[in-house]
PDB file of C-alpha atoms in Angstrom:
ATOM      1  CA  MET A  95     -18.190  27.780   0.314  1.00 61.00           C
ATOM      2  CA  TYR A  96     -15.897  30.656   1.314  1.00 68.00           C
ATOM      3  CA  ASN A  97     -16.137  34.335   2.222  1.00 79.00           C
ATOM      4  CA  PRO A  98     -16.461  36.215  -1.130  1.00 84.00           C
ATOM      5  CA  GLN A  99     -14.221  38.917   0.299  1.00 90.00           C
ATOM      6  CA  ILE A 100     -11.335  36.450  -0.130  1.00 90.00           C
ATOM      7  CA  LYS A 101     -11.796  36.363  -3.889  1.00 90.00           C
ATOM      8  CA  THR A 102     -12.092  40.151  -3.977  1.00 92.00           C
ATOM      9  CA  PHE A 103      -8.854  40.378  -1.992  1.00 93.00           C
ATOM     10  CA  ILE A 104      -7.020  38.306  -4.637  1.00 92.00           C
ATOM     11  CA  ILE A 105      -8.339  40.510  -7.446  1.00 92.00           C
ATOM     12  CA  VAL A 106      -7.278  43.657  -5.580  1.00 92.00           C
ATOM     13  CA  ALA A 107      -3.828  42.227  -4.876  1.00 92.00           C
ATOM     14  CA  ASP A 108      -3.344  41.246  -8.524  1.00 92.00           C
ATOM     15  CA  ALA A 109      -4.596  44.615  -9.774  1.00 91.00           C
ATOM     16  CA  GLY A 110      -2.563  46.659  -7.287  1.00 90.00           C
ATOM     17  CA  SER A 111      -5.340  49.212  -7.106  1.00 90.00           C
ATOM     18  CA  PHE A 112      -8.844  49.544  -5.687  1.00 91.00           C
ATOM     19  CA  ASN A 113      -9.969  51.383  -8.815  1.00 90.00           C
ATOM     20  CA  LYS A 114      -8.669  48.720 -11.229  1.00 91.00           C
ATOM     21  CA  ALA A 115     -10.216  45.948  -9.125  1.00 91.00           C
ATOM     22  CA  ALA A 116     -13.525  47.840  -9.097  1.00 91.00           C
ATOM     23  CA  GLU A 117     -13.460  48.043 -12.904  1.00 91.00           C
ATOM     24  CA  GLN A 118     -12.958  44.284 -13.177  1.00 90.00           C
ATOM     25  CA  LEU A 119     -15.798  43.554 -10.760  1.00 89.00           C
ATOM     26  CA  PHE A 120     -18.143  46.257 -12.128  1.00 90.00           C
ATOM     27  CA  VAL A 121     -18.660  47.854  -8.727  1.00 90.00           C
ATOM     28  CA  SER A 122     -17.552  51.117  -7.167  1.00 91.00           C
ATOM     29  CA  SER A 123     -14.122  51.531  -5.651  1.00 89.00           C
ATOM     30  CA  THR A 124     -15.854  52.569  -2.422  1.00 92.00           C
ATOM     31  CA  ALA A 125     -17.529  49.135  -2.261  1.00 92.00           C
ATOM     32  CA  ILE A 126     -14.166  47.432  -2.797  1.00 92.00           C
ATOM     33  CA  ILE A 127     -12.483  49.484  -0.078  1.00 92.00           C
ATOM     34  CA  LYS A 128     -15.318  48.679   2.318  1.00 92.00           C
ATOM     35  CA  GLN A 129     -14.964  44.937   1.655  1.00 91.00           C
ATOM     36  CA  MET A 130     -11.191  45.032   2.252  1.00 92.00           C
ATOM     37  CA  ASN A 131     -11.634  47.046   5.455  1.00 93.00           C
ATOM     38  CA  LEU A 132     -14.144  44.474   6.696  1.00 92.00           C
ATOM     39  CA  LEU A 133     -11.788  41.611   5.792  1.00 91.00           C
ATOM     40  CA  GLU A 134      -8.861  43.216   7.623  1.00 92.00           C
ATOM     41  CA  ASP A 135     -11.078  43.916  10.645  1.00 92.00           C
ATOM     42  CA  HIS A 136     -12.299  40.306  10.629  1.00 89.00           C
ATOM     43  CA  LEU A 137      -8.762  38.913  10.408  1.00 90.00           C
ATOM     44  CA  GLU A 138      -7.384  41.570  12.749  1.00 91.00           C
ATOM     45  CA  VAL A 139      -4.438  41.862  10.366  1.00 91.00           C
ATOM     46  CA  ARG A 140      -3.330  44.612   7.983  1.00 93.00           C
ATOM     47  CA  LEU A 141      -3.163  43.123   4.492  1.00 93.00           C
ATOM     48  CA  PHE A 142      -2.218  46.154   2.378  1.00 93.00           C
ATOM     49  CA  HIS A 143       0.247  48.999   2.448  1.00 91.00           C
ATOM     50  CA  ARG A 144      -1.800  51.914   1.101  1.00 89.00           C
ATOM     51  CA  SER A 145      -0.237  55.023  -0.428  1.00 84.00           C
ATOM     52  CA  HIS A 146      -0.852  57.554  -3.184  1.00 80.00           C
ATOM     53  CA  LYS A 147       1.310  55.329  -5.432  1.00 77.00           C
ATOM     54  CA  GLY A 148      -1.058  52.405  -5.044  1.00 80.00           C
ATOM     55  CA  LEU A 149      -1.299  49.205  -3.039  1.00 89.00           C
ATOM     56  CA  SER A 150       1.202  46.589  -2.005  1.00 91.00           C
ATOM     57  CA  LEU A 151       0.802  43.576   0.221  1.00 92.00           C
ATOM     58  CA  THR A 152       2.130  43.493   3.738  1.00 93.00           C
ATOM     59  CA  GLU A 153       4.106  40.450   4.871  1.00 91.00           C
ATOM     60  CA  ALA A 154       0.895  39.076   6.365  1.00 91.00           C
ATOM     61  CA  GLY A 155      -0.899  39.945   3.138  1.00 92.00           C
ATOM     62  CA  GLU A 156       1.640  37.966   1.101  1.00 90.00           C
ATOM     63  CA  ALA A 157       1.089  34.892   3.284  1.00 87.00           C
ATOM     64  CA  PHE A 158      -2.676  35.281   3.141  1.00 89.00           C
ATOM     65  CA  TYR A 159      -2.568  35.729  -0.656  1.00 89.00           C
ATOM     66  CA  THR A 160      -0.918  32.314  -1.118  1.00 82.00           C
ATOM     67  CA  ASP A 161      -3.308  30.565   1.252  1.00 81.00           C
ATOM     68  CA  ALA A 162      -6.336  32.381  -0.167  1.00 85.00           C
ATOM     69  CA  LYS A 163      -5.678  30.890  -3.600  1.00 82.00           C
ATOM     70  CA  HIS A 164      -5.535  27.413  -2.048  1.00 73.00           C
ATOM     71  CA  ILE A 165      -8.750  28.087  -0.129  1.00 77.00           C
ATOM     72  CA  ILE A 166     -10.619  29.047  -3.294  1.00 80.00           C
ATOM     73  CA  LYS A 167      -9.249  26.134  -5.306  1.00 71.00           C
ATOM     74  CA  TYR A 168     -10.059  23.653  -2.536  1.00 62.00           C
ATOM     75  CA  SER A 169     -13.550  25.060  -2.112  1.00 74.00           C
ATOM     76  CA  ASP A 170     -14.235  24.997  -5.848  1.00 71.00           C
ATOM     77  CA  ASN A 171     -13.020  21.398  -6.096  1.00 59.00           C
ATOM     78  CA  THR A 172     -15.150  20.395  -3.101  1.00 65.00           C
ATOM     79  CA  LEU A 173     -18.225  22.031  -4.592  1.00 70.00           C
ATOM     80  CA  LYS A 174     -17.589  20.321  -7.916  1.00 64.00           C
ATOM     81  CA  ARG A 175     -17.161  16.950  -6.228  1.00 59.00           C
ATOM     82  CA  ILE A 176     -20.338  17.143  -4.145  1.00 65.00           C
ATOM     83  CA  LYS A 177     -22.333  18.241  -7.197  1.00 66.00           C
ATOM     84  CA  GLU A 178     -20.950  15.286  -9.132  1.00 59.00           C
ATOM     85  CA  ILE A 179     -21.776  12.961  -6.257  1.00 60.00           C
ATOM     86  CA  SER A 180     -25.330  14.306  -6.162  1.00 63.00           C
ATOM     87  CA  ARG A 181     -25.612  13.391  -9.861  1.00 56.00           C
ATOM     88  CA  GLY A 182     -24.054   9.981  -9.209  1.00 55.00           C
ATOM     89  CA  VAL A 183     -20.783  10.935 -10.896  1.00 52.00           C
ATOM     90  CA  SER A 184     -17.356  11.529  -9.364  1.00 60.00           C
ATOM     91  CA  ASP A 185     -13.857  11.692 -10.835  1.00 69.00           C
ATOM     92  CA  ILE A 186     -12.227  10.691  -7.549  1.00 81.00           C
ATOM     93  CA  ILE A 187     -11.254   7.063  -6.981  1.00 86.00           C
ATOM     94  CA  ARG A 188     -11.465   6.008  -3.340  1.00 85.00           C
ATOM     95  CA  ILE A 189      -8.842   3.412  -2.457  1.00 90.00           C
ATOM     96  CA  GLY A 190      -9.102   1.331   0.667  1.00 88.00           C
ATOM     97  CA  SER A 191      -5.778   0.938   2.437  1.00 87.00           C
ATOM     98  CA  SER A 192      -4.524  -1.027   5.423  1.00 84.00           C
ATOM     99  CA  PRO A 193      -1.132  -2.510   6.374  1.00 82.00           C
ATOM    100  CA  ILE A 194      -2.225  -5.755   4.695  1.00 83.00           C
ATOM    101  CA  THR A 195      -3.518  -3.968   1.578  1.00 86.00           C
ATOM    102  CA  PRO A 196      -0.825  -1.350   0.804  1.00 86.00           C
ATOM    103  CA  VAL A 197      -1.125   0.941  -2.212  1.00 85.00           C
ATOM    104  CA  ASP A 198       2.594   1.217  -3.025  1.00 84.00           C
ATOM    105  CA  TYR A 199       1.967  -0.187  -6.513  1.00 83.00           C
ATOM    106  CA  LEU A 200       0.335   3.109  -7.522  1.00 81.00           C
ATOM    107  CA  LEU A 201       3.754   4.779  -7.359  1.00 80.00           C
ATOM    108  CA  ASN A 202       4.810   2.706 -10.374  1.00 82.00           C
ATOM    109  CA  ILE A 203       2.053   4.105 -12.571  1.00 83.00           C
ATOM    110  CA  GLY A 204       1.867   7.564 -11.000  1.00 80.00           C
ATOM    111  CA  PRO A 205       2.938   9.527 -14.116  1.00 83.00           C
ATOM    112  CA  ALA A 206       0.328   7.818 -16.301  1.00 82.00           C
ATOM    113  CA  LEU A 207      -2.385   8.469 -13.722  1.00 80.00           C
ATOM    114  CA  GLN A 208      -1.420  12.138 -13.455  1.00 79.00           C
ATOM    115  CA  GLN A 209      -1.425  12.496 -17.225  1.00 81.00           C
ATOM    116  CA  GLU A 210      -5.008  11.247 -17.344  1.00 79.00           C
ATOM    117  CA  GLY A 211      -5.999  13.567 -14.493  1.00 78.00           C
ATOM    118  CA  ILE A 212      -7.072  10.720 -12.219  1.00 80.00           C
ATOM    119  CA  ARG A 213      -7.434  11.758  -8.594  1.00 81.00           C
ATOM    120  CA  PHE A 214      -7.386   9.519  -5.540  1.00 83.00           C
ATOM    121  CA  GLN A 215      -8.628   9.564  -2.004  1.00 82.00           C
ATOM    122  CA  ILE A 216      -6.991   7.061   0.337  1.00 85.00           C
ATOM    123  CA  ILE A 217      -9.497   5.572   2.785  1.00 84.00           C
ATOM    124  CA  PRO A 218      -7.666   3.881   5.682  1.00 84.00           C
ATOM    125  CA  PHE A 219      -9.440   1.026   7.419  1.00 79.00           C
ATOM    126  CA  GLU A 220      -8.721  -1.423  10.185  1.00 75.00           C
ATOM    127  CA  ASN A 221      -8.117  -4.880   8.794  1.00 71.00           C
ATOM    128  CA  ASN A 222     -10.526  -7.130  10.668  1.00 69.00           C
ATOM    129  CA  PRO A 223     -13.004  -9.730   9.367  1.00 69.00           C
ATOM    130  CA  GLU A 224     -16.047  -7.501   9.757  1.00 70.00           C
ATOM    131  CA  ASN A 225     -14.482  -4.523   7.969  1.00 71.00           C
ATOM    132  CA  ALA A 226     -13.027  -6.637   5.175  1.00 75.00           C
ATOM    133  CA  ARG A 227     -16.348  -8.331   4.507  1.00 76.00           C
ATOM    134  CA  GLN A 228     -18.207  -5.015   4.602  1.00 78.00           C
ATOM    135  CA  ILE A 229     -15.763  -3.320   2.225  1.00 81.00           C
ATOM    136  CA  LEU A 230     -15.638  -6.137  -0.302  1.00 81.00           C
ATOM    137  CA  ASP A 231     -19.403  -6.614  -0.237  1.00 81.00           C
ATOM    138  CA  ASN A 232     -19.879  -2.906  -0.961  1.00 81.00           C
ATOM    139  CA  LEU A 233     -17.093  -1.997  -3.372  1.00 85.00           C
ATOM    140  CA  GLY A 234     -18.143   1.015  -5.417  1.00 83.00           C
ATOM    141  CA  LYS A 235     -20.062   2.654  -2.589  1.00 77.00           C
ATOM    142  CA  ASP A 236     -17.730   4.018   0.089  1.00 78.00           C
ATOM    143  CA  ILE A 237     -14.566   2.470  -1.375  1.00 86.00           C
ATOM    144  CA  ASP A 238     -13.993   1.884  -5.096  1.00 90.00           C
ATOM    145  CA  ILE A 239     -10.955  -0.380  -5.179  1.00 92.00           C
ATOM    146  CA  VAL A 240      -8.607  -2.321  -2.933  1.00 92.00           C
ATOM    147  CA  MET A 241      -5.131  -3.534  -3.847  1.00 91.00           C
ATOM    148  CA  GLY A 242      -4.793  -7.023  -2.441  1.00 88.00           C
ATOM    149  CA  ILE A 243      -3.879 -10.704  -2.617  1.00 88.00           C
ATOM    150  CA  PHE A 244      -6.370 -13.182  -4.008  1.00 87.00           C
ATOM    151  CA  ASP A 245      -6.955 -16.378  -5.928  1.00 81.00           C
ATOM    152  CA  LYS A 246     -10.019 -18.177  -7.272  1.00 73.00           C
ATOM    153  CA  ARG A 247     -10.999 -19.527  -3.875  1.00 68.00           C
ATOM    154  CA  THR A 248     -10.672 -16.107  -2.219  1.00 68.00           C
ATOM    155  CA  THR A 249     -12.943 -14.348  -4.706  1.00 66.00           C
ATOM    156  CA  THR A 250     -15.660 -16.989  -4.558  1.00 63.00           C
ATOM    157  CA  TYR A 251     -16.553 -15.597  -1.128  1.00 61.00           C
ATOM    158  CA  TYR A 252     -17.793 -12.398  -2.731  1.00 65.00           C
ATOM    159  CA  ASP A 253     -20.213 -12.603  -5.646  1.00 69.00           C
ATOM    160  CA  LYS A 254     -19.845  -9.018  -6.908  1.00 74.00           C
ATOM    161  CA  ILE A 255     -16.057  -8.681  -6.870  1.00 85.00           C
ATOM    162  CA  GLN A 256     -14.064  -8.313 -10.070  1.00 90.00           C
ATOM    163  CA  THR A 257     -10.284  -8.674 -10.101  1.00 92.00           C
ATOM    164  CA  LEU A 258      -7.420  -7.508 -12.293  1.00 93.00           C
ATOM    165  CA  VAL A 259      -4.165  -9.401 -11.760  1.00 93.00           C
ATOM    166  CA  VAL A 260      -1.073  -7.186 -11.691  1.00 92.00           C
ATOM    167  CA  LYS A 261       1.466  -9.892 -10.912  1.00 91.00           C
ATOM    168  CA  SER A 262       1.998 -13.143  -9.072  1.00 93.00           C
ATOM    169  CA  LEU A 263       3.619 -13.003  -5.659  1.00 93.00           C
ATOM    170  CA  PRO A 264       5.451 -16.014  -4.241  1.00 95.00           C
ATOM    171  CA  LEU A 265       4.638 -17.056  -0.714  1.00 95.00           C
ATOM    172  CA  SER A 266       7.540 -15.992   1.468  1.00 96.00           C
ATOM    173  CA  ILE A 267       8.568 -16.174   5.107  1.00 95.00           C
ATOM    174  CA  LEU A 268       8.318 -13.119   7.346  1.00 93.00           C
ATOM    175  CA  MET A 269      10.321 -13.124  10.556  1.00 91.00           C
ATOM    176  CA  SER A 270      11.974 -10.921  13.134  1.00 91.00           C
ATOM    177  CA  ASN A 271      14.938  -9.067  11.691  1.00 90.00           C
ATOM    178  CA  MET A 272      16.887 -10.506  14.656  1.00 92.00           C
ATOM    179  CA  ASP A 273      16.068 -14.093  13.672  1.00 94.00           C
ATOM    180  CA  PRO A 274      19.135 -16.186  12.690  1.00 94.00           C
ATOM    181  CA  LEU A 275      17.434 -16.969   9.369  1.00 96.00           C
ATOM    182  CA  ALA A 276      17.420 -13.256   8.490  1.00 94.00           C
ATOM    183  CA  SER A 277      21.104 -13.575   7.585  1.00 95.00           C
ATOM    184  CA  LYS A 278      20.229 -15.877   4.670  1.00 96.00           C
ATOM    185  CA  GLU A 279      19.326 -14.632   1.178  1.00 95.00           C
ATOM    186  CA  SER A 280      16.703 -17.371   0.730  1.00 96.00           C
ATOM    187  CA  LEU A 281      15.342 -20.286   2.718  1.00 97.00           C
ATOM    188  CA  ASP A 282      14.975 -24.016   2.170  1.00 96.00           C
ATOM    189  CA  TRP A 283      12.573 -26.514   3.701  1.00 97.00           C
ATOM    190  CA  SER A 284      15.291 -27.578   6.116  1.00 96.00           C
ATOM    191  CA  ASP A 285      15.419 -24.033   7.553  1.00 97.00           C
ATOM    192  CA  LEU A 286      11.806 -24.357   8.644  1.00 96.00           C
ATOM    193  CA  GLU A 287      12.222 -27.618  10.520  1.00 94.00           C
ATOM    194  CA  LYS A 288      11.741 -27.449  14.286  1.00 94.00           C
ATOM    195  CA  ARG A 289      10.307 -23.968  13.837  1.00 95.00           C
ATOM    196  CA  ARG A 290       6.820 -22.652  14.538  1.00 93.00           C
ATOM    197  CA  VAL A 291       5.250 -21.504  11.253  1.00 94.00           C
ATOM    198  CA  TYR A 292       2.135 -19.315  11.247  1.00 91.00           C
ATOM    199  CA  LEU A 293      -0.288 -20.104   8.438  1.00 89.00           C
ATOM    200  CA  LEU A 294      -3.801 -18.996   7.596  1.00 83.00           C
ATOM    201  CA  ASN A 295      -6.601 -21.451   8.247  1.00 78.00           C
ATOM    202  CA  ALA A 296      -7.476 -23.922   5.515  1.00 67.00           C
ATOM    203  CA  GLY A 297     -10.064 -22.700   3.016  1.00 69.00           C
ATOM    204  CA  TRP A 298      -8.969 -19.066   2.644  1.00 74.00           C
ATOM    205  CA  SER A 299      -6.735 -19.697  -0.367  1.00 84.00           C
ATOM    206  CA  ALA A 300      -6.101 -22.625  -2.672  1.00 87.00           C
ATOM    207  CA  ALA A 301      -2.347 -21.960  -2.655  1.00 90.00           C
ATOM    208  CA  ILE A 302      -2.142 -21.823   1.135  1.00 90.00           C
ATOM    209  CA  SER A 303      -4.277 -24.948   1.430  1.00 90.00           C
ATOM    210  CA  ARG A 304      -1.852 -26.798  -0.876  1.00 92.00           C
ATOM    211  CA  LEU A 305       1.108 -25.556   1.171  1.00 94.00           C
ATOM    212  CA  ARG A 306      -0.589 -26.693   4.355  1.00 93.00           C
ATOM    213  CA  GLN A 307      -1.171 -30.157   2.929  1.00 93.00           C
ATOM    214  CA  ASP A 308       2.456 -30.340   1.762  1.00 95.00           C
ATOM    215  CA  ILE A 309       3.743 -29.485   5.246  1.00 95.00           C
ATOM    216  CA  VAL A 310       1.437 -31.948   6.990  1.00 94.00           C
ATOM    217  CA  GLU A 311       2.255 -34.813   4.628  1.00 95.00           C
ATOM    218  CA  ASN A 312       5.934 -34.222   3.872  1.00 96.00           C
ATOM    219  CA  HIS A 313       7.435 -32.010   6.571  1.00 96.00           C
ATOM    220  CA  PRO A 314       6.168 -33.208   9.944  1.00 94.00           C
ATOM    221  CA  ARG A 315       9.025 -31.525  11.816  1.00 96.00           C
ATOM    222  CA  ILE A 316       7.511 -28.119  11.052  1.00 96.00           C
ATOM    223  CA  GLU A 317       5.050 -26.960  13.736  1.00 94.00           C
ATOM    224  CA  LEU A 318       2.041 -25.275  12.164  1.00 92.00           C
ATOM    225  CA  VAL A 319       0.190 -22.521  14.019  1.00 89.00           C
ATOM    226  CA  ASP A 320      -3.228 -21.637  12.617  1.00 85.00           C
ATOM    227  CA  PHE A 321      -4.652 -18.140  12.622  1.00 81.00           C
ATOM    228  CA  SER A 322      -7.968 -17.041  11.212  1.00 74.00           C
ATOM    229  CA  PHE A 323      -7.301 -13.599   9.780  1.00 71.00           C
ATOM    230  CA  LEU A 324      -4.483 -11.395   8.533  1.00 69.00           C
ATOM    231  CA  ASN A 325      -3.922  -8.412  10.785  1.00 69.00           C
ATOM    232  CA  THR A 326      -1.223  -6.744  12.867  1.00 72.00           C
ATOM    233  CA  ASP A 327      -2.145  -8.800  15.936  1.00 75.00           C
ATOM    234  CA  ALA A 328      -1.171 -11.978  14.105  1.00 76.00           C
ATOM    235  CA  PHE A 329       2.266 -10.534  13.290  1.00 79.00           C
ATOM    236  CA  ASN A 330       2.743  -9.397  16.885  1.00 80.00           C
ATOM    237  CA  GLN A 331       1.915 -12.848  18.212  1.00 81.00           C
ATOM    238  CA  CYS A 332       4.262 -14.468  15.718  1.00 81.00           C
ATOM    239  CA  LEU A 333       7.173 -12.250  16.807  1.00 82.00           C
ATOM    240  CA  GLN A 334       6.454 -12.838  20.498  1.00 84.00           C
ATOM    241  CA  ASP A 335       6.633 -16.584  19.866  1.00 85.00           C
ATOM    242  CA  ASN A 336       9.807 -16.257  17.797  1.00 89.00           C
ATOM    243  CA  GLY A 337       7.824 -17.763  14.961  1.00 90.00           C
ATOM    244  CA  LEU A 338       7.900 -17.626  11.173  1.00 93.00           C
ATOM    245  CA  PHE A 339       4.988 -16.158   9.223  1.00 91.00           C
ATOM    246  CA  VAL A 340       3.900 -17.271   5.744  1.00 93.00           C
ATOM    247  CA  GLY A 341       3.106 -14.151   3.741  1.00 91.00           C
ATOM    248  CA  PHE A 342       4.320 -11.854   0.966  1.00 92.00           C
ATOM    249  CA  ASP A 343       7.049  -9.287   0.434  1.00 91.00           C
ATOM    250  CA  ILE A 344       4.493  -6.458   0.164  1.00 90.00           C
ATOM    251  CA  TRP A 345       3.878  -6.929   3.906  1.00 88.00           C
ATOM    252  CA  ASP A 346       7.407  -5.935   4.839  1.00 84.00           C
ATOM    253  CA  LYS A 347       6.155  -2.633   6.307  1.00 82.00           C
ATOM    254  CA  VAL A 348       3.408  -4.155   8.454  1.00 81.00           C
ATOM    255  CA  HIS A 349       5.762  -4.276  11.429  1.00 80.00           C
ATOM    256  CA  PRO A 350       8.998  -2.286  11.922  1.00 83.00           C
ATOM    257  CA  PHE A 351      10.919  -5.335  13.158  1.00 86.00           C
ATOM    258  CA  ILE A 352       9.943  -7.731  10.372  1.00 88.00           C
ATOM    259  CA  THR A 353      12.031  -8.847   7.420  1.00 93.00           C
ATOM    260  CA  VAL A 354      11.061 -11.073   4.456  1.00 94.00           C
ATOM    261  CA  ARG A 355      12.910 -13.935   2.820  1.00 96.00           C
ATOM    262  CA  PRO A 356      11.927 -16.006  -0.246  1.00 97.00           C
ATOM    263  CA  VAL A 357      11.629 -19.775   0.080  1.00 97.00           C
ATOM    264  CA  ASN A 358      12.674 -22.385  -2.448  1.00 96.00           C
ATOM    265  CA  TRP A 359       9.181 -23.732  -3.053  1.00 96.00           C
ATOM    266  CA  ASN A 360       6.563 -23.215  -5.759  1.00 94.00           C
ATOM    267  CA  TYR A 361       3.645 -21.492  -4.061  1.00 95.00           C
ATOM    268  CA  GLU A 362       2.274 -18.151  -5.155  1.00 94.00           C
ATOM    269  CA  MET A 363      -0.884 -16.053  -5.272  1.00 93.00           C
ATOM    270  CA  ASP A 364      -2.143 -13.232  -7.471  1.00 93.00           C
ATOM    271  CA  TYR A 365      -1.807  -9.586  -6.490  1.00 93.00           C
ATOM    272  CA  GLY A 366      -3.878  -6.866  -8.077  1.00 93.00           C
ATOM    273  CA  VAL A 367      -7.017  -4.755  -8.044  1.00 93.00           C
ATOM    274  CA  LEU A 368     -10.322  -5.770  -6.495  1.00 92.00           C
ATOM    275  CA  TYR A 369     -13.223  -3.667  -7.750  1.00 92.00           C
ATOM    276  CA  SER A 370     -16.991  -3.666  -8.228  1.00 89.00           C
ATOM    277  CA  GLU A 371     -18.618  -5.248 -11.248  1.00 87.00           C
ATOM    278  CA  ASN A 372     -20.397  -1.890 -11.678  1.00 86.00           C
ATOM    279  CA  ALA A 373     -17.182   0.133 -11.870  1.00 88.00           C
ATOM    280  CA  SER A 374     -17.457   3.896 -12.384  1.00 85.00           C
ATOM    281  CA  PRO A 375     -15.895   5.556 -15.488  1.00 85.00           C
ATOM    282  CA  PRO A 376     -12.833   6.796 -13.510  1.00 87.00           C
ATOM    283  CA  VAL A 377     -12.254   3.277 -12.153  1.00 91.00           C
ATOM    284  CA  LYS A 378     -12.529   1.837 -15.673  1.00 91.00           C
ATOM    285  CA  LEU A 379      -9.974   4.381 -16.884  1.00 89.00           C
ATOM    286  CA  PHE A 380      -7.702   3.435 -13.980  1.00 90.00           C
ATOM    287  CA  LEU A 381      -8.028  -0.247 -14.901  1.00 93.00           C
ATOM    288  CA  ASP A 382      -7.115   0.542 -18.528  1.00 92.00           C
ATOM    289  CA  ILE A 383      -3.956   2.317 -17.345  1.00 89.00           C
ATOM    290  CA  VAL A 384      -3.039  -0.653 -15.155  1.00 91.00           C
ATOM    291  CA  LYS A 385      -3.540  -3.041 -18.082  1.00 91.00           C
ATOM    292  CA  ARG A 386      -1.304  -0.922 -20.318  1.00 88.00           C
ATOM    293  CA  SER A 387       1.421  -0.998 -17.661  1.00 86.00           C
ATOM    294  CA  LEU A 388       1.520  -4.793 -17.479  1.00 85.00           C
TER     295      LEU A 388
END
């Protein structure tokens, strides 16, 4: 995975002598000197100060020494990972992330995850219907888990999805931070009257469907605007129209000019982990840590 001369260089630097390094590697000092000469020629940099008192690293050698250790560690970890993958085993959990599916929650349980030695790879993806369907239909293959919003109706779309609820999130209103309503701590139904409110199409979520029915039947002065999928384009359109967007406080970073306010109503959805029914051992360990944190 890397030039073996790099590892020899580290041993020489630690030993401070060609002879001592040769003893550790069970080769002649001449062979060690030849390797270091070749490495310096290849890099076109002098790595060692050489004198009758021994060896010391040059300034360039000091910098290379630090990076060389990282190179070897990274290469060893990569080799380990690809061998594990070839055997169908990996200790890395791949987390899908998008503006709509942020992974901020992991910061809350970071110490516990580090203690267990769990490692993550964040896999960014564009949040569009095709990608979302592909990811959720194939959890455990390219992506192991997604942190997201769901309810019973949402998960019925995907037969092989398992969910672990972390907490319930109330439906809130997202708006421009320049909107007059942004000055309020919380909103009431009356604040939404004569305003354009963006809401997901019926059928995506039981909670949103109930909210939609409530607005249609009891709050006719609210103008509903349907949209089919949650993505940045929907937020952009909402802001251009000076509209209000029904969503959650975890989406406050989706757009730099958006702010979130709670509403005095009783509508909420679950937030948590979506994962494959055939979860790998590292994912199962991760789920156990999440459960203990609840």
